[in-house]
CSV table of C-alpha atoms in Angstrom, one decimal:
chain,number,residue,atom,x,y,z
A,1,MET,CA,76.5,-28.3,-153.0
A,2,LYS,CA,79.3,-25.3,-153.0
A,3,PHE,CA,78.0,-21.9,-152.2
A,4,THR,CA,79.5,-18.8,-150.8
A,5,GLY,CA,79.1,-16.5,-147.9
A,6,PHE,CA,79.8,-13.1,-147.3
A,7,VAL,CA,78.8,-13.0,-143.8
A,8,GLY,CA,81.3,-12.0,-141.3
A,9,GLY,CA,81.5,-8.6,-139.5
A,10,PRO,CA,83.7,-6.0,-138.0
A,11,GLY,CA,85.1,-8.1,-135.1
A,12,ILE,CA,84.5,-11.6,-135.6
A,13,LEU,CA,86.1,-12.4,-139.1
A,14,THR,CA,88.3,-15.1,-137.5
A,15,GLN,CA,85.2,-16.7,-135.6
A,16,THR,CA,83.1,-16.6,-138.6
A,17,GLN,CA,85.7,-18.6,-141.0
A,18,ASP,CA,85.8,-21.0,-137.8
A,19,ALA,CA,82.2,-21.2,-137.6
A,20,ILE,CA,81.9,-22.0,-141.5
A,21,LYS,CA,84.6,-24.9,-141.2
A,22,VAL,CA,82.3,-26.5,-138.5
A,23,PHE,CA,79.5,-25.8,-140.5
A,24,ASN,CA,80.9,-27.8,-143.6
A,25,LYS,CA,82.0,-30.6,-141.2
A,26,GLU,CA,78.7,-31.0,-139.8
A,27,ASN,CA,76.9,-30.7,-143.2
A,28,PRO,CA,79.1,-32.7,-145.7
A,29,GLN,CA,76.4,-32.2,-148.1
A,30,TYR,CA,77.6,-28.6,-148.5
A,31,GLN,CA,80.6,-26.7,-149.1
A,32,MET,CA,80.4,-23.1,-147.8
A,33,THR,CA,83.0,-20.8,-149.0
A,34,PHE,CA,84.0,-17.3,-147.1
A,35,VAL,CA,83.8,-14.2,-148.7
A,36,GLN,CA,85.3,-11.5,-146.9
A,37,GLY,CA,84.5,-7.7,-147.3
A,38,GLN,CA,86.0,-4.5,-146.8
A,39,LEU,CA,85.8,-3.1,-143.3
A,40,ASN,CA,86.0,0.6,-144.2
A,41,GLN,CA,82.8,0.5,-146.6
A,42,ALA,CA,79.1,-0.4,-146.0
A,43,PRO,CA,78.1,-4.1,-147.1
A,44,TYR,CA,75.4,-2.8,-149.2
A,45,GLN,CA,78.0,-0.6,-151.2
A,46,GLN,CA,80.0,-3.8,-151.7
A,47,LEU,CA,76.7,-5.7,-152.7
A,48,LEU,CA,76.3,-2.6,-155.4
A,49,THR,CA,79.6,-3.7,-157.1
A,50,MET,CA,79.0,-7.4,-156.5
A,51,TYR,CA,75.8,-7.4,-158.5
A,52,ALA,CA,77.3,-5.4,-161.3
A,53,SER,CA,79.8,-7.6,-162.0
A,54,GLY,CA,77.4,-10.7,-161.4
A,55,ASN,CA,79.5,-12.3,-159.0
A,56,VAL,CA,77.3,-12.4,-156.2
A,57,PRO,CA,77.6,-14.5,-152.7
A,58,THR,CA,75.0,-17.1,-152.3
A,59,ILE,CA,74.2,-15.4,-148.7
A,60,PHE,CA,75.6,-12.2,-147.4
A,61,VAL,CA,75.1,-9.7,-145.0
A,62,VAL,CA,73.3,-6.1,-145.2
A,63,ASP,CA,72.8,-3.4,-142.8
A,64,ALA,CA,69.3,-3.7,-141.3
A,65,GLY,CA,68.5,-0.2,-142.7
A,66,ASP,CA,69.3,-1.5,-146.2
A,67,VAL,CA,67.1,-4.8,-146.1
A,68,ALA,CA,64.5,-2.9,-148.3
A,69,LYS,CA,67.0,-1.9,-151.1
A,70,VAL,CA,67.7,-5.8,-151.7
A,71,ALA,CA,64.2,-6.8,-151.5
A,72,ASP,CA,64.0,-7.8,-155.1
A,73,LYS,CA,66.9,-9.3,-155.1
A,74,VAL,CA,66.5,-12.0,-152.4
A,75,VAL,CA,64.8,-15.1,-151.2
A,76,ASP,CA,61.3,-14.8,-149.4
A,77,LEU,CA,61.9,-16.6,-145.9
A,78,SER,CA,59.0,-16.4,-144.0
A,79,GLY,CA,58.3,-20.0,-144.0
A,80,GLU,CA,61.6,-20.7,-142.6
A,81,LYS,CA,61.5,-22.5,-139.1
A,82,TRP,CA,63.9,-19.5,-137.5
A,83,ALA,CA,61.6,-16.9,-138.8
A,84,GLN,CA,59.0,-18.4,-136.2
A,85,GLU,CA,61.5,-18.0,-133.4
A,86,GLU,CA,62.5,-14.3,-133.8
A,87,TYR,CA,61.8,-11.4,-131.5
A,88,PRO,CA,59.1,-9.5,-133.0
A,89,TRP,CA,61.4,-6.1,-133.0
A,90,ALA,CA,64.3,-8.4,-134.8
A,91,ARG,CA,61.6,-9.9,-137.2
A,92,GLN,CA,60.5,-6.3,-138.0
A,93,GLN,CA,63.7,-5.4,-139.1
A,94,GLY,CA,64.1,-8.2,-141.6
A,95,ALA,CA,60.9,-8.0,-143.1
A,96,VAL,CA,59.5,-5.9,-146.2
A,97,ASP,CA,55.5,-5.7,-147.1
A,98,GLY,CA,55.0,-8.4,-144.5
A,99,LYS,CA,57.7,-10.9,-145.9
A,100,VAL,CA,60.7,-12.2,-144.0
A,101,LEU,CA,63.7,-11.5,-146.2
A,102,ALA,CA,66.6,-11.5,-143.7
A,103,ALA,CA,67.8,-13.1,-140.7
A,104,PRO,CA,69.5,-11.5,-137.8
A,105,GLN,CA,73.0,-12.3,-136.7
A,106,SER,CA,72.2,-11.3,-133.1
A,107,ALA,CA,70.9,-8.1,-131.1
A,108,THR,CA,73.7,-5.7,-130.9
A,109,GLY,CA,73.7,-2.8,-128.1
A,110,ILE,CA,75.4,0.3,-128.8
A,111,GLY,CA,76.3,3.0,-126.4
A,112,LEU,CA,79.1,4.1,-123.9
A,113,ALA,CA,80.9,0.7,-123.2
A,114,PHE,CA,82.5,1.2,-119.6
A,115,ASN,CA,85.0,-0.4,-117.2
A,116,ARG,CA,83.4,-1.0,-114.1
A,117,LYS,CA,86.4,-1.2,-112.1
A,118,LEU,CA,88.1,2.3,-113.4
A,119,VAL,CA,84.4,3.9,-113.0
A,120,GLU,CA,84.1,2.3,-109.3
A,121,ALA,CA,87.6,3.5,-108.3
A,122,ALA,CA,87.0,7.0,-109.4
A,123,ILE,CA,83.8,7.6,-107.4
A,124,GLY,CA,84.6,5.5,-104.4
A,125,GLY,CA,81.8,2.8,-104.5
A,126,ALA,CA,79.5,1.1,-106.8
A,127,PHE,CA,78.4,2.2,-110.1
A,128,ASP,CA,74.7,2.0,-111.2
A,129,PRO,CA,74.8,3.5,-115.0
A,130,THR,CA,71.1,4.3,-114.7
A,131,THR,CA,71.9,7.2,-112.1
A,132,ILE,CA,73.4,9.0,-115.3
A,133,LYS,CA,70.0,10.6,-116.4
A,134,THR,CA,71.9,13.9,-118.1
A,135,ARG,CA,74.6,15.4,-120.0
A,136,SER,CA,75.6,17.1,-116.4
A,137,ASP,CA,75.5,13.8,-114.6
A,138,LEU,CA,77.9,12.3,-117.2
A,139,ALA,CA,80.1,15.5,-117.4
A,140,ALA,CA,80.6,15.1,-113.4
A,141,LEU,CA,81.2,11.3,-113.5
A,142,PHE,CA,84.1,12.1,-116.4
A,143,ALA,CA,85.5,14.9,-114.0
A,144,LYS,CA,85.9,12.3,-111.4
A,145,ILE,CA,87.5,9.8,-113.4
A,146,LYS,CA,89.9,12.4,-114.8
A,147,ALA,CA,90.7,13.5,-111.1
A,148,ALA,CA,91.4,9.8,-110.2
A,149,GLY,CA,94.3,9.8,-112.9
A,150,THR,CA,92.5,8.0,-115.5
A,151,ALA,CA,91.1,9.2,-119.0
A,152,PRO,CA,87.3,9.4,-119.0
A,153,VAL,CA,86.7,8.3,-122.3
A,154,ILE,CA,87.6,7.1,-125.9
A,155,VAL,CA,86.4,8.5,-129.4
A,156,SER,CA,87.4,6.7,-132.0
A,157,PRO,CA,87.5,8.5,-135.6
A,158,LEU,CA,85.8,5.9,-137.3
A,159,PRO,CA,83.4,6.9,-140.1
A,160,TRP,CA,81.1,3.8,-139.7
A,161,LEU,CA,80.9,4.5,-135.6
A,162,LEU,CA,80.5,8.2,-136.1
A,163,ALA,CA,77.9,8.7,-138.8
A,164,GLY,CA,76.6,5.1,-138.7
A,165,GLN,CA,76.1,4.9,-134.9
A,166,PHE,CA,76.5,8.1,-133.2
A,167,LEU,CA,75.2,10.6,-135.2
A,168,THR,CA,71.8,8.8,-136.0
A,169,LYS,CA,70.6,9.5,-132.5
A,170,MET,CA,70.0,12.8,-134.1
A,171,TYR,CA,67.3,11.0,-136.1
A,172,ASP,CA,66.1,8.6,-133.5
A,173,ALA,CA,65.7,11.1,-130.7
A,174,GLN,CA,63.0,13.1,-132.9
A,175,GLY,CA,60.4,10.8,-131.7
A,176,ASP,CA,58.4,8.0,-132.8
A,177,ASP,CA,58.6,6.8,-136.4
A,178,SER,CA,56.1,9.3,-137.8
A,179,ALA,CA,58.3,12.1,-136.1
A,180,ARG,CA,61.6,10.6,-137.4
A,181,ALA,CA,59.7,10.3,-140.9
A,182,ARG,CA,58.9,13.9,-140.8
A,183,PHE,CA,62.6,15.0,-139.9
A,184,ILE,CA,64.0,13.2,-142.6
A,185,ALA,CA,61.5,14.8,-145.2
A,186,GLN,CA,62.3,18.0,-143.9
A,187,LEU,CA,66.2,17.2,-144.4
A,188,LYS,CA,65.5,16.1,-147.9
A,189,ALA,CA,63.2,19.2,-148.8
A,190,GLY,CA,66.2,21.7,-147.2
A,191,THR,CA,63.6,22.9,-144.5
A,192,ALA,CA,65.0,21.5,-141.4
A,193,ASP,CA,67.0,24.3,-139.2
A,194,LEU,CA,69.7,22.0,-137.5
A,195,ALA,CA,71.2,25.3,-136.1
A,196,ARG,CA,68.2,25.6,-133.8
A,197,ASP,CA,67.2,21.8,-133.8
A,198,LYS,CA,67.3,20.9,-130.1
A,199,VAL,CA,68.3,17.0,-130.5
A,200,PHE,CA,71.3,18.0,-132.8
A,201,ASN,CA,72.6,20.5,-130.4
A,202,GLY,CA,72.2,18.4,-127.5
A,203,LEU,CA,73.8,15.4,-129.3
A,204,MET,CA,76.6,17.4,-130.5
A,205,ASP,CA,77.1,19.1,-126.9
A,206,THR,CA,77.5,15.5,-125.7
A,207,PHE,CA,80.2,14.9,-128.6
A,208,ASP,CA,81.6,18.1,-127.3
A,209,LEU,CA,81.9,16.4,-123.7
A,210,THR,CA,83.3,13.0,-125.0
A,211,LEU,CA,86.1,14.9,-127.1
A,212,LYS,CA,87.0,17.1,-124.2
A,213,TYR,CA,87.8,14.1,-122.0
A,214,ASN,CA,89.1,12.0,-124.8
A,215,LEU,CA,92.2,9.9,-124.3
A,216,ASN,CA,93.0,11.0,-127.6
A,217,ALA,CA,92.6,14.4,-127.0
A,218,ALA,CA,95.7,15.6,-128.6
A,219,ARG,CA,95.7,13.6,-131.8
A,220,PRO,CA,92.0,13.1,-132.1
A,221,ILE,CA,91.9,11.6,-135.4
A,222,ALA,CA,95.2,9.1,-134.8
A,223,GLY,CA,93.3,6.3,-133.2
A,224,THR,CA,91.9,3.1,-135.1
A,225,ILE,CA,89.7,0.3,-134.0
A,226,ASP,CA,92.5,-1.7,-132.8
A,227,THR,CA,94.7,0.7,-131.1
A,228,ASP,CA,91.7,2.1,-129.4
A,229,ALA,CA,90.6,-1.5,-128.7
A,230,LYS,CA,93.8,-2.2,-127.1
A,231,ALA,CA,93.7,1.2,-124.8
A,232,PHE,CA,90.1,0.4,-123.8
A,233,ALA,CA,91.0,-3.4,-122.9
A,234,ASP,CA,94.4,-2.3,-120.9
A,235,GLY,CA,92.3,0.2,-118.8
A,236,LYS,CA,93.6,3.3,-120.5
A,237,ALA,CA,90.2,4.7,-120.6
A,238,ALA,CA,86.8,4.2,-118.4
A,239,PHE,CA,84.3,4.5,-121.1
A,240,TRP,CA,84.5,3.9,-124.9
A,241,PHE,CA,81.7,4.6,-127.5
A,242,ILE,CA,81.1,1.2,-129.4
A,243,GLY,CA,78.9,-1.5,-129.6
A,244,ASP,CA,79.1,-5.1,-127.8
A,245,TYR,CA,80.0,-6.7,-131.3
A,246,GLN,CA,83.5,-5.6,-130.4
A,247,TRP,CA,83.7,-7.9,-127.6
A,248,PRO,CA,85.7,-10.7,-129.2
A,249,GLN,CA,88.5,-8.6,-129.7
A,250,LEU,CA,88.4,-6.9,-126.4
A,251,GLN,CA,88.8,-10.5,-125.0
A,252,ALA,CA,91.4,-11.5,-127.2
A,253,LEU,CA,93.1,-8.4,-126.1
A,254,GLY,CA,92.6,-9.6,-122.3
A,255,ALA,CA,89.5,-8.3,-121.2
A,256,SER,CA,87.7,-10.8,-118.6
A,257,PRO,CA,84.3,-12.1,-119.4
A,258,ASP,CA,83.5,-12.9,-116.0
A,259,GLY,CA,81.2,-11.1,-113.6
A,260,ASP,CA,80.1,-7.6,-114.5
A,261,GLY,CA,83.4,-5.9,-115.2
A,262,TYR,CA,82.2,-4.0,-118.1
A,263,GLY,CA,78.9,-2.9,-119.0
A,264,ILE,CA,77.2,-0.4,-121.5
A,265,MET,CA,75.0,2.6,-121.1
A,266,PRO,CA,73.0,5.4,-123.1
A,267,VAL,CA,74.7,8.4,-124.6
A,268,PRO,CA,72.7,11.3,-122.8
A,269,VAL,CA,71.4,14.0,-125.4
A,270,SER,CA,70.1,16.6,-123.1
A,271,ASP,CA,69.9,17.8,-119.4
A,272,ASP,CA,66.3,16.5,-118.6
A,273,PRO,CA,66.5,13.8,-116.1
A,274,THR,CA,62.8,13.0,-117.6
A,275,ASP,CA,64.0,12.8,-121.1
A,276,PRO,CA,63.7,8.8,-122.3
A,277,TRP,CA,66.4,9.2,-125.0
A,278,ASN,CA,68.7,9.6,-121.9
A,279,GLN,CA,67.7,6.2,-120.5
A,280,LYS,CA,67.8,3.9,-123.5
A,281,VAL,CA,70.9,2.0,-125.4
A,282,VAL,CA,70.3,1.3,-129.2
A,283,ALA,CA,69.4,-2.0,-129.4
A,284,THR,CA,69.4,-3.6,-133.2
A,285,SER,CA,70.4,-6.1,-135.3
A,286,SER,CA,73.4,-4.3,-137.0
A,287,PHE,CA,73.6,-7.0,-139.5
A,288,MET,CA,71.1,-9.1,-141.4
A,289,MET,CA,71.8,-12.4,-143.8
A,290,ALA,CA,69.9,-12.6,-147.0
A,291,ILE,CA,70.0,-15.1,-149.7
A,292,ASP,CA,70.5,-13.9,-153.2
A,293,LYS,CA,68.0,-15.4,-156.0
A,294,THR,CA,69.1,-13.6,-158.9
A,295,VAL,CA,72.7,-15.4,-159.5
A,296,ASN,CA,72.7,-18.5,-157.2
A,297,THR,CA,70.9,-21.6,-158.2
A,298,PRO,CA,67.6,-22.8,-156.4
A,299,ALA,CA,70.2,-25.7,-154.9
A,300,GLN,CA,72.5,-23.1,-153.7
A,301,GLN,CA,69.6,-21.1,-152.0
A,302,ASP,CA,68.6,-24.4,-150.3
A,303,ALA,CA,72.1,-24.7,-149.1
A,304,ALA,CA,72.1,-21.4,-147.7
A,305,LYS,CA,68.8,-22.0,-146.2
A,306,ALA,CA,70.6,-24.9,-144.4
A,307,TYR,CA,73.2,-22.6,-142.9
A,308,LEU,CA,70.4,-20.1,-141.3
A,309,ASP,CA,68.7,-23.2,-140.0
A,310,TRP,CA,72.5,-24.8,-138.6
A,311,TYR,CA,72.9,-21.1,-137.1
A,312,VAL,CA,69.8,-20.7,-135.2
A,313,HIS,CA,68.9,-24.3,-134.3
A,314,SER,CA,72.0,-26.2,-133.9
A,315,ALA,CA,74.3,-26.3,-130.9
A,316,SER,CA,77.5,-25.5,-133.0
A,317,GLY,CA,75.5,-22.8,-134.7
A,318,GLN,CA,74.5,-21.4,-131.2
A,319,ASP,CA,77.7,-21.8,-129.7
A,320,PHE,CA,79.2,-19.4,-132.7
A,321,MET,CA,76.2,-16.7,-132.3
A,322,VAL,CA,76.6,-16.5,-128.5
A,323,ASN,CA,79.8,-17.8,-127.1
A,324,LYS,CA,82.1,-17.4,-129.8
A,325,THR,CA,81.2,-13.8,-130.9
A,326,GLY,CA,79.3,-12.9,-127.5
A,327,GLY,CA,76.4,-12.0,-129.7
A,328,VAL,CA,72.9,-11.5,-127.6
A,329,PRO,CA,70.4,-13.9,-129.3
A,330,ALA,CA,67.7,-12.2,-131.5
A,331,TYR,CA,65.8,-15.6,-131.4
A,332,ARG,CA,63.5,-17.0,-128.6
A,333,ASN,CA,64.8,-20.6,-129.0
A,334,VAL,CA,68.3,-19.7,-128.1
A,335,THR,CA,68.4,-20.0,-124.4
A,336,LEU,CA,72.4,-19.4,-123.9
A,337,GLN,CA,73.1,-16.6,-122.0
A,338,PRO,CA,75.6,-14.0,-123.6
A,339,SER,CA,79.0,-15.4,-123.2
A,340,ASN,CA,80.4,-11.4,-122.4
A,341,PRO,CA,79.5,-8.6,-119.7
A,342,ILE,CA,78.3,-6.1,-122.3
A,343,GLY,CA,75.9,-8.6,-124.0
A,344,ARG,CA,74.6,-9.4,-120.8
A,345,MET,CA,74.0,-5.9,-120.0
A,346,VAL,CA,72.4,-5.5,-123.3
A,347,ALA,CA,70.1,-8.6,-122.8
A,348,ALA,CA,68.9,-7.5,-119.3
A,349,ASP,CA,68.3,-3.9,-120.9
A,350,LEU,CA,65.9,-5.8,-123.7
A,351,GLN,CA,64.2,-7.5,-120.8
A,352,LYS,CA,63.3,-4.1,-118.8
A,353,ASP,CA,62.6,-2.0,-122.0
A,354,ARG,CA,65.7,0.2,-121.8
A,355,THR,CA,66.4,0.1,-125.2
A,356,TYR,CA,65.0,1.3,-128.6
A,357,THR,CA,65.6,0.4,-132.3
A,358,PRO,CA,67.1,3.1,-134.3
A,359,ILE,CA,65.6,4.7,-137.7
A,360,SER,CA,66.0,2.1,-140.6
A,361,GLY,CA,66.5,3.2,-144.3
A,362,LEU,CA,69.4,5.6,-144.3
A,363,PRO,CA,70.9,6.1,-147.4
A,364,ALA,CA,73.9,3.6,-148.4
A,365,ASP,CA,76.7,6.3,-148.2
A,366,HIS,CA,75.5,8.0,-145.2
A,367,TRP,CA,78.3,6.9,-143.0
A,368,ASN,CA,80.9,7.1,-145.4
A,369,VAL,CA,80.0,10.8,-146.5
A,370,LEU,CA,78.9,12.3,-143.1
A,371,GLY,CA,81.2,10.0,-141.3
A,372,ASP,CA,84.2,12.3,-143.0
A,373,GLN,CA,82.4,15.1,-141.6
A,374,MET,CA,82.4,14.1,-138.1
A,375,ILE,CA,86.1,13.4,-138.6
A,376,LYS,CA,86.8,16.9,-139.9
A,377,TYR,CA,84.9,18.4,-136.5
A,378,MET,CA,87.0,16.2,-134.4
A,379,ALA,CA,90.1,17.5,-136.0
A,380,GLY,CA,88.8,21.1,-135.7
A,381,LYS,CA,88.5,21.6,-139.7
A,382,ILE,CA,85.0,22.5,-139.6
A,383,ASP,CA,82.8,24.0,-136.4
A,384,ARG,CA,79.4,23.2,-135.6
A,385,ALA,CA,77.6,25.3,-137.9
A,386,GLY,CA,79.8,23.7,-140.7
A,387,LEU,CA,78.9,20.5,-139.5
A,388,ALA,CA,75.2,21.5,-139.9
A,389,LYS,CA,75.6,22.8,-143.3
A,390,ALA,CA,77.5,19.7,-144.5
A,391,ILE,CA,74.7,17.5,-143.2
A,392,THR,CA,71.9,19.7,-144.6
A,393,ALA,CA,73.6,19.8,-147.8
A,394,TYR,CA,74.1,16.0,-148.0
A,395,TRP,CA,70.5,15.4,-147.3
A,396,LYS,CA,69.3,17.9,-149.6
A,397,THR,CA,70.7,15.5,-152.5
A,398,GLN,CA,68.8,12.4,-151.1
A,399,LYS,CA,65.5,12.5,-152.9
């Protein structure tokens, strides 16, 4: 049975293609073909085009926040064996109205990744990231790193990173789910005053701090995912705002997976040492895998289910999930330890309740539109007031 898979994410395209080859070899009754997407466009937006053309992959990835938008187009997977193995937070991200509609690829941690060797050389001793409880703590650390002759941080001018992963903390840190929902409702109504919003200003103060100490401060929007990954892997900077999903590329560039040479820590949003939002890393299932039921045949749907079963339960699938891509398992039955130091720290943070799940259901063009505005801010083309105005204008169009 032939079927297609749009299942590769940034940084793991080669590994995904290799995994599909292994799946096909171990399951000769199926022939899965890899479909590569565009890395500069949200998966959901690409899916809209695919559905409009009637050319829809059998199994595809979608951002966790967009699962509900495809709910009427995908297979109910609640009865699958792997669905019983999910951690509760992972199951929640793939469920709509109590039905499991998507499977998490892995748990992803997002924050300030760091090179422990560079940080400890600057401070002259062991580095415990939990000691950085405020923005002022981070500023003092950056100053020490710069004084030691190393760039403190890399800020990448990537729309999906800036608006899809950094700016979203503005929504998250408003509070619990009800507080987040109220804030979004106020943004849509045009009644939210970002100029006076404590979280927005705190997050932007932190962003300004990172821009001040940015490796690429002289050319703030010149970096790419490849050039910045190489700079970080080469030890040109001590920190980089990114997710552990980028580890395969870092390792390919020479970063060692051994020991605890790399880690990840939260982005502080205030100078209050008791602020819980300064203490937790984002942990999410960035990409969820769902199966189309509108274009693909029942036999193709069953083949895609077999791929998910292989991914979660087979030794080869787990090897791909954890070892090949450096993922942190989102399933209880997967006992392999993350193969990279950043992932191991994320796994430890999950166990110690030092993570939070980000807001879901943001508009599909959120990171494209507001990512461009964040890049304008980096380039000095708009100031904070201009950025706040752009964010407000964007949300007023979302009804």
